[in-house]
Every structure is written in structure tokens, then in C-alpha cells.
PDB file of C-alpha atoms in Angstrom:
ATOM      1  CA  MET A   1     -20.489  38.281  66.729  1.00 36.00           C
ATOM      2  CA  SER A   2     -18.004  35.389  67.188  1.00 33.00           C
ATOM      3  CA  LEU A   3     -16.195  33.607  64.464  1.00 33.00           C
ATOM      4  CA  LYS A   4     -17.767  30.080  65.676  1.00 38.00           C
ATOM      5  CA  ARG A   5     -21.559  31.983  66.215  1.00 39.00           C
ATOM      6  CA  ARG A   6     -21.597  33.300  62.837  1.00 37.00           C
ATOM      7  CA  PHE A   7     -20.383  30.277  61.214  1.00 38.00           C
ATOM      8  CA  SER A   8     -23.261  28.488  62.994  1.00 41.00           C
ATOM      9  CA  ASN A   9     -26.023  30.668  61.939  1.00 52.00           C
ATOM     10  CA  LEU A  10     -24.865  30.472  58.360  1.00 56.00           C
ATOM     11  CA  ASN A  11     -25.495  26.707  58.790  1.00 64.00           C
ATOM     12  CA  GLU A  12     -28.616  26.816  60.870  1.00 87.00           C
ATOM     13  CA  ASN A  13     -31.305  24.802  59.724  1.00 92.00           C
ATOM     14  CA  PHE A  14     -34.727  22.981  60.703  1.00 96.00           C
ATOM     15  CA  ARG A  15     -36.837  20.095  59.834  1.00 96.00           C
ATOM     16  CA  MET A  16     -40.283  18.943  60.136  1.00 97.00           C
ATOM     17  CA  LEU A  17     -42.032  15.308  58.777  1.00 97.00           C
ATOM     18  CA  TYR A  18     -44.267  16.572  55.710  1.00 97.00           C
ATOM     19  CA  THR A  19     -47.253  14.953  57.678  1.00 97.00           C
ATOM     20  CA  ASP A  20     -46.645  17.326  60.737  1.00 97.00           C
ATOM     21  CA  PRO A  21     -50.215  19.257  61.200  1.00 97.00           C
ATOM     22  CA  SER A  22     -48.175  22.371  62.322  1.00 97.00           C
ATOM     23  CA  LEU A  23     -45.692  22.305  59.362  1.00 97.00           C
ATOM     24  CA  ASN A  24     -47.391  24.825  57.468  1.00 96.00           C
ATOM     25  CA  ILE A  25     -47.361  27.499  60.453  1.00 95.00           C
ATOM     26  CA  ARG A  26     -43.844  26.524  62.108  1.00 96.00           C
ATOM     27  CA  MET A  27     -41.948  26.174  59.064  1.00 97.00           C
ATOM     28  CA  SER A  28     -42.860  29.515  57.337  1.00 96.00           C
ATOM     29  CA  GLU A  29     -42.449  31.354  60.479  1.00 95.00           C
ATOM     30  CA  LYS A  30     -38.796  29.890  60.813  1.00 96.00           C
ATOM     31  CA  ILE A  31     -38.207  30.546  57.304  1.00 96.00           C
ATOM     32  CA  MET A  32     -39.673  34.301  57.360  1.00 95.00           C
ATOM     33  CA  SER A  33     -37.503  34.652  60.483  1.00 94.00           C
ATOM     34  CA  TRP A  34     -34.243  34.347  58.040  1.00 95.00           C
ATOM     35  CA  MET A  35     -35.588  36.450  55.417  1.00 94.00           C
ATOM     36  CA  PRO A  36     -34.199  40.194  54.474  1.00 91.00           C
ATOM     37  CA  GLU A  37     -35.533  43.130  56.934  1.00 87.00           C
ATOM     38  CA  ILE A  38     -35.820  45.203  53.921  1.00 88.00           C
ATOM     39  CA  PRO A  39     -38.420  43.630  51.373  1.00 87.00           C
ATOM     40  CA  ARG A  40     -36.106  42.358  48.183  1.00 91.00           C
ATOM     41  CA  ASP A  41     -37.369  40.443  45.050  1.00 93.00           C
ATOM     42  CA  TYR A  42     -38.129  37.119  45.478  1.00 96.00           C
ATOM     43  CA  VAL A  43     -37.395  34.252  43.782  1.00 97.00           C
ATOM     44  CA  ILE A  44     -37.881  30.625  43.677  1.00 98.00           C
ATOM     45  CA  VAL A  45     -35.813  28.263  41.886  1.00 98.00           C
ATOM     46  CA  CYS A  46     -37.040  25.152  41.693  1.00 98.00           C
ATOM     47  CA  ILE A  47     -34.882  22.269  40.577  1.00 97.00           C
ATOM     48  CA  GLY A  48     -35.288  18.757  39.437  1.00 95.00           C
ATOM     49  CA  THR A  49     -36.667  17.043  36.060  1.00 94.00           C
ATOM     50  CA  ASP A  50     -39.931  15.246  35.105  1.00 93.00           C
ATOM     51  CA  ARG A  51     -37.878  12.786  33.563  1.00 92.00           C
ATOM     52  CA  SER A  52     -37.736  10.749  36.971  1.00 93.00           C
ATOM     53  CA  THR A  53     -39.899  10.079  39.651  1.00 95.00           C
ATOM     54  CA  GLY A  54     -38.214  11.083  42.954  1.00 94.00           C
ATOM     55  CA  ASP A  55     -36.266  14.013  40.815  1.00 94.00           C
ATOM     56  CA  SER A  56     -39.665  15.384  40.068  1.00 96.00           C
ATOM     57  CA  LEU A  57     -40.468  17.264  43.347  1.00 97.00           C
ATOM     58  CA  GLY A  58     -38.903  20.563  42.446  1.00 97.00           C
ATOM     59  CA  PRO A  59     -40.765  21.042  38.880  1.00 98.00           C
ATOM     60  CA  LEU A  60     -43.774  19.827  40.730  1.00 98.00           C
ATOM     61  CA  THR A  61     -43.631  22.341  43.673  1.00 98.00           C
ATOM     62  CA  GLY A  62     -42.799  24.989  40.844  1.00 98.00           C
ATOM     63  CA  THR A  63     -46.330  23.951  39.016  1.00 98.00           C
ATOM     64  CA  PHE A  64     -48.136  23.668  42.124  1.00 98.00           C
ATOM     65  CA  LEU A  65     -46.891  27.014  43.319  1.00 98.00           C
ATOM     66  CA  LYS A  66     -47.435  28.731  40.351  1.00 98.00           C
ATOM     67  CA  GLU A  67     -51.358  27.265  40.227  1.00 98.00           C
ATOM     68  CA  LEU A  68     -51.817  29.633  43.440  1.00 97.00           C
ATOM     69  CA  LYS A  69     -50.789  32.792  41.625  1.00 96.00           C
ATOM     70  CA  PRO A  70     -47.889  33.875  44.368  1.00 96.00           C
ATOM     71  CA  LYS A  71     -48.153  37.972  44.046  1.00 94.00           C
ATOM     72  CA  HIS A  72     -44.649  38.420  45.751  1.00 94.00           C
ATOM     73  CA  MET A  73     -42.532  35.487  44.120  1.00 96.00           C
ATOM     74  CA  THR A  74     -41.526  34.873  41.040  1.00 97.00           C
ATOM     75  CA  VAL A  75     -41.048  30.809  40.140  1.00 98.00           C
ATOM     76  CA  TYR A  76     -38.617  29.420  37.852  1.00 98.00           C
ATOM     77  CA  GLY A  77     -39.115  25.406  37.650  1.00 98.00           C
ATOM     78  CA  THR A  78     -42.293  23.801  36.495  1.00 98.00           C
ATOM     79  CA  LEU A  79     -43.034  20.481  34.905  1.00 97.00           C
ATOM     80  CA  HIS A  80     -43.184  22.166  31.477  1.00 97.00           C
ATOM     81  CA  GLN A  81     -39.809  24.609  31.937  1.00 97.00           C
ATOM     82  CA  PRO A  82     -38.010  23.108  34.280  1.00 97.00           C
ATOM     83  CA  VAL A  83     -34.795  23.880  35.614  1.00 97.00           C
ATOM     84  CA  HIS A  84     -32.127  20.872  35.502  1.00 94.00           C
ATOM     85  CA  ALA A  85     -28.479  19.733  35.521  1.00 90.00           C
ATOM     86  CA  THR A  86     -27.959  21.235  31.666  1.00 92.00           C
ATOM     87  CA  ASN A  87     -29.909  24.624  32.027  1.00 95.00           C
ATOM     88  CA  LEU A  88     -29.106  25.532  35.421  1.00 95.00           C
ATOM     89  CA  HIS A  89     -26.028  27.539  34.430  1.00 93.00           C
ATOM     90  CA  GLU A  90     -28.069  29.337  32.302  1.00 95.00           C
ATOM     91  CA  THR A  91     -31.011  29.648  34.298  1.00 97.00           C
ATOM     92  CA  MET A  92     -29.019  31.625  37.229  1.00 96.00           C
ATOM     93  CA  GLU A  93     -27.490  34.175  34.721  1.00 96.00           C
ATOM     94  CA  MET A  94     -30.776  34.919  33.293  1.00 97.00           C
ATOM     95  CA  ILE A  95     -32.503  35.554  36.870  1.00 97.00           C
ATOM     96  CA  MET A  96     -29.464  37.887  37.630  1.00 95.00           C
ATOM     97  CA  GLU A  97     -29.488  39.719  34.651  1.00 96.00           C
ATOM     98  CA  LYS A  98     -33.546  40.086  35.154  1.00 96.00           C
ATOM     99  CA  HIS A  99     -34.218  40.514  38.919  1.00 95.00           C
ATOM    100  CA  LYS A 100     -32.288  43.371  41.140  1.00 90.00           C
ATOM    101  CA  ASN A 101     -30.431  42.151  43.895  1.00 92.00           C
ATOM    102  CA  PRO A 102     -32.905  39.112  43.719  1.00 95.00           C
ATOM    103  CA  TYR A 103     -32.865  36.754  47.390  1.00 96.00           C
ATOM    104  CA  ILE A 104     -33.021  33.438  46.064  1.00 97.00           C
ATOM    105  CA  ILE A 105     -35.035  30.287  47.703  1.00 98.00           C
ATOM    106  CA  ALA A 106     -33.779  27.095  46.446  1.00 98.00           C
ATOM    107  CA  ILE A 107     -35.867  23.936  46.277  1.00 97.00           C
ATOM    108  CA  ASP A 108     -34.525  20.497  45.622  1.00 96.00           C
ATOM    109  CA  ALA A 109     -35.469  16.779  46.314  1.00 95.00           C
ATOM    110  CA  CYS A 110     -32.801  14.923  48.302  1.00 93.00           C
ATOM    111  CA  LEU A 111     -31.657  11.435  49.476  1.00 93.00           C
ATOM    112  CA  GLY A 112     -30.878  10.882  52.893  1.00 92.00           C
ATOM    113  CA  LYS A 113     -31.361   8.196  55.718  1.00 93.00           C
ATOM    114  CA  ASN A 114     -34.322   5.965  56.268  1.00 92.00           C
ATOM    115  CA  SER A 115     -35.137   7.733  59.089  1.00 94.00           C
ATOM    116  CA  SER A 116     -35.277  11.221  57.159  1.00 95.00           C
ATOM    117  CA  ILE A 117     -37.291   9.819  54.731  1.00 96.00           C
ATOM    118  CA  GLY A 118     -40.599  12.423  54.471  1.00 97.00           C
ATOM    119  CA  HIS A 119     -38.728  15.371  56.330  1.00 98.00           C
ATOM    120  CA  LEU A 120     -38.821  18.941  54.766  1.00 98.00           C
ATOM    121  CA  ILE A 121     -35.378  20.626  55.687  1.00 97.00           C
ATOM    122  CA  ALA A 122     -35.186  24.195  55.227  1.00 98.00           C
ATOM    123  CA  ALA A 123     -31.600  25.459  55.734  1.00 97.00           C
ATOM    124  CA  LYS A 124     -29.802  28.797  55.670  1.00 96.00           C
ATOM    125  CA  GLY A 125     -26.997  29.350  52.590  1.00 95.00           C
ATOM    126  CA  PRO A 126     -27.400  27.740  49.200  1.00 94.00           C
ATOM    127  CA  LEU A 127     -28.149  24.646  47.847  1.00 93.00           C
ATOM    128  CA  LYS A 128     -25.702  22.098  46.253  1.00 87.00           C
ATOM    129  CA  PRO A 129     -27.985  20.623  43.763  1.00 82.00           C
ATOM    130  CA  GLY A 130     -26.086  17.290  42.067  1.00 68.00           C
ATOM    131  CA  ALA A 131     -24.305  16.156  44.870  1.00 56.00           C
ATOM    132  CA  ALA A 132     -26.184  12.907  45.544  1.00 51.00           C
ATOM    133  CA  LEU A 133     -25.406  11.834  41.745  1.00 54.00           C
ATOM    134  CA  ASN A 134     -21.655  13.332  41.859  1.00 60.00           C
ATOM    135  CA  LYS A 135     -22.692  16.366  39.421  1.00 67.00           C
ATOM    136  CA  THR A 136     -20.906  19.348  39.603  1.00 74.00           C
ATOM    137  CA  LEU A 137     -23.472  22.495  39.290  1.00 84.00           C
ATOM    138  CA  PRO A 138     -23.516  25.986  40.307  1.00 87.00           C
ATOM    139  CA  GLN A 139     -24.747  26.482  44.429  1.00 93.00           C
ATOM    140  CA  VAL A 140     -27.962  28.150  44.445  1.00 95.00           C
ATOM    141  CA  GLY A 141     -30.257  30.328  46.309  1.00 96.00           C
ATOM    142  CA  ASP A 142     -29.400  32.466  49.923  1.00 96.00           C
ATOM    143  CA  MET A 143     -31.500  29.756  51.854  1.00 96.00           C
ATOM    144  CA  HIS A 144     -32.856  26.336  50.555  1.00 97.00           C
ATOM    145  CA  ILE A 145     -35.465  23.782  50.613  1.00 97.00           C
ATOM    146  CA  THR A 146     -34.908  20.176  50.399  1.00 97.00           C
ATOM    147  CA  ALA A 147     -37.080  17.227  50.793  1.00 97.00           C
ATOM    148  CA  VAL A 148     -35.911  13.725  51.991  1.00 96.00           C
ATOM    149  CA  VAL A 149     -37.794  11.814  49.025  1.00 96.00           C
ATOM    150  CA  ASN A 150     -35.720   8.055  49.151  1.00 94.00           C
ATOM    151  CA  ILE A 151     -32.638   6.575  50.638  1.00 89.00           C
ATOM    152  CA  GLY A 152     -29.231   7.255  49.774  1.00 84.00           C
ATOM    153  CA  GLY A 153     -25.469   5.683  49.910  1.00 72.00           C
ATOM    154  CA  PHE A 154     -26.183   2.888  47.248  1.00 73.00           C
ATOM    155  CA  MET A 155     -27.413   3.107  43.636  1.00 77.00           C
ATOM    156  CA  GLU A 156     -28.869   6.530  43.928  1.00 79.00           C
ATOM    157  CA  TYR A 157     -29.863   7.354  39.808  1.00 78.00           C
ATOM    158  CA  SER A 158     -32.006   4.388  40.403  1.00 87.00           C
ATOM    159  CA  VAL A 159     -33.233   5.253  43.624  1.00 87.00           C
ATOM    160  CA  LEU A 160     -34.472   8.604  42.371  1.00 89.00           C
ATOM    161  CA  GLN A 161     -36.196   7.127  39.113  1.00 87.00           C
ATOM    162  CA  ASN A 162     -37.876   3.952  41.385  1.00 87.00           C
ATOM    163  CA  THR A 163     -38.881   6.604  44.158  1.00 94.00           C
ATOM    164  CA  ARG A 164     -43.183   6.593  44.418  1.00 95.00           C
ATOM    165  CA  LEU A 165     -44.920   9.772  42.652  1.00 96.00           C
ATOM    166  CA  SER A 166     -47.459   9.819  44.674  1.00 96.00           C
ATOM    167  CA  PHE A 167     -45.201  10.613  48.075  1.00 97.00           C
ATOM    168  CA  VAL A 168     -43.568  12.858  46.318  1.00 97.00           C
ATOM    169  CA  MET A 169     -46.283  15.122  45.198  1.00 98.00           C
ATOM    170  CA  ASP A 170     -47.732  15.152  48.204  1.00 98.00           C
ATOM    171  CA  MET A 171     -44.359  16.965  49.224  1.00 98.00           C
ATOM    172  CA  ALA A 172     -44.305  18.761  46.347  1.00 98.00           C
ATOM    173  CA  ARG A 173     -47.931  20.009  47.904  1.00 98.00           C
ATOM    174  CA  GLN A 174     -46.656  20.650  51.198  1.00 98.00           C
ATOM    175  CA  LEU A 175     -43.847  22.901  49.842  1.00 98.00           C
ATOM    176  CA  ALA A 176     -45.617  25.064  47.783  1.00 98.00           C
ATOM    177  CA  SER A 177     -48.354  25.621  50.575  1.00 98.00           C
ATOM    178  CA  ILE A 178     -45.240  26.584  52.787  1.00 98.00           C
ATOM    179  CA  LEU A 179     -44.137  28.857  50.028  1.00 98.00           C
ATOM    180  CA  ASP A 180     -48.330  30.243  49.270  1.00 97.00           C
ATOM    181  CA  TYR A 181     -48.299  31.145  52.992  1.00 96.00           C
ATOM    182  CA  ILE A 182     -44.988  32.969  53.085  1.00 96.00           C
ATOM    183  CA  ASP A 183     -45.908  34.760  50.087  1.00 96.00           C
ATOM    184  CA  HIS A 184     -49.251  35.851  51.790  1.00 93.00           C
ATOM    185  CA  ASN A 185     -47.619  37.316  54.284  1.00 91.00           C
ATOM    186  CA  LEU A 186     -44.792  38.897  52.695  1.00 85.00           C
ATOM    187  CA  LYS A 187     -46.485  42.516  52.218  1.00 64.00           C
ATOM    188  CA  HIS A 188     -46.548  42.476  56.226  1.00 46.00           C
ATOM    189  CA  HIS A 189     -43.378  41.287  56.616  1.00 42.00           C
ATOM    190  CA  TYR A 190     -41.816  44.660  57.557  1.00 45.00           C
ATOM    191  CA  PRO A 191     -40.259  43.959  61.348  1.00 44.00           C
ATOM    192  CA  MET A 192     -40.879  46.680  63.997  1.00 38.00           C
ATOM    193  CA  SER A 193     -37.101  47.944  63.872  1.00 40.00           C
ATOM    194  CA  ILE A 194     -37.778  49.089  60.005  1.00 41.00           C
ATOM    195  CA  VAL A 195     -40.870  50.768  60.909  1.00 37.00           C
ATOM    196  CA  LEU A 196     -38.984  52.571  64.038  1.00 36.00           C
ATOM    197  CA  ARG A 197     -36.117  53.692  61.976  1.00 42.00           C
ATOM    198  CA  SER A 198     -38.532  55.140  59.364  1.00 41.00           C
ATOM    199  CA  ASN A 199     -40.651  57.026  61.442  1.00 41.00           C
ATOM    200  CA  SER A 200     -37.721  58.263  63.345  1.00 43.00           C
ATOM    201  CA  GLU A 201     -36.041  59.433  59.907  1.00 43.00           C
ATOM    202  CA  GLU A 202     -39.383  61.312  58.736  1.00 42.00           C
ATOM    203  CA  LYS A 203     -39.712  63.148  62.656  1.00 41.00           C
ATOM    204  CA  ARG A 204     -36.071  64.123  62.096  1.00 44.00           C
ATOM    205  CA  THR A 205     -36.947  65.748  58.191  1.00 41.00           C
ATOM    206  CA  ILE A 206     -39.907  67.526  59.215  1.00 42.00           C
TER     207      ILE A 206
END
């Protein structure tokens, strides 16, 4: 694989409008195609705070997802126990101690162009939280999903504070639904290459 192709793969992303009828299946399948062939300890880190409507996307998603009782995912970041700027570093240290070789999917709100508002964006690689507010925070995740909740570029903190809660809740429910769909399919997520390899190894040992 060339360096150019490898770099482009690391920056691969997929975006859809949260009201698209085919969102759940299409985005879920894209995300599952990026996940490791060998199942790992899946961790969802929902970043944000309940003190700002726009930035409550993460905690709302975590709360909705926990209510669905995922079987294969551990969720961090809810309305009652948010993961935000002041405890993110501590939370990530705790996750690395508690989970063996976790595969982390980070969730967060973001600001963007007017034409991007309402889009959910899944991407390979870590999330850089706090970038819109010029905060230096640790990067999070093997993959991340962001929701464009409002327009960026000017008075970002005020924009997040004045984002409509109903809009953010609708996006958070969609995100939780996508993650729930993935969770239901994780037990089946053993690619044929793994199955064939296992069968071949069993035959050699007989």
C-alpha cells in the first residue's frame, strides 16, 4: 500500500443528514466495515456537558444508548455522569486501566458550515475535542462520530449555548439508534476471512 493511500484511509469519513431515512443502516454498515476483524472490548466515550444545549449531544447520546442496554459496548458519558474538559484525561486513564486493548468510538458535538448543520459525520482516527473552543484536550478514539449542531466561526461558546435542545436531542437519539444497531450486530461481526482461517487451523491440528 502506498503512503498516499494509507494516509487517505486514515482520514476516511462518511457523512449523512440525520433525517435521512436510510441513515441507520447505511452509517451503521460503514462504521462496522471500519471496525477490527478480531472483536475487542468496545468502548463508547460520549463527550460533552449538560450545562450547554449544543454541547449536550454527547451526554444525551450516552444516556439514550445506556437505556437501550447494549450487550457488547461499555458507555461512558451520560447526563448524570458527563465526560467533559475537566475530567476527560482522568476518564481516559481509567478506561485504559479497566479495559484490555479497548476499541474506542468517541462521540461529540461540533460546529460547521451552515450547509453542514444536521449532518452526522463518522470518521476513522481520534477525535480532537475542544477544538472549536480552542481548548487543548487529549485526542480520543480509534474512530469518532460528530454531529454538526450549529454554525461555527464566530462566538462558538455562545452559539453552543443557544442551540435548540430539541434539535440536539433528535440527533442524539439517531446516534444512539445507530450504535444500538451496531451493538446488535457485533456478535455476528466475524468476517469470513477469520472464519476460514479458524477452520483451516482446526484442520491442521487434527
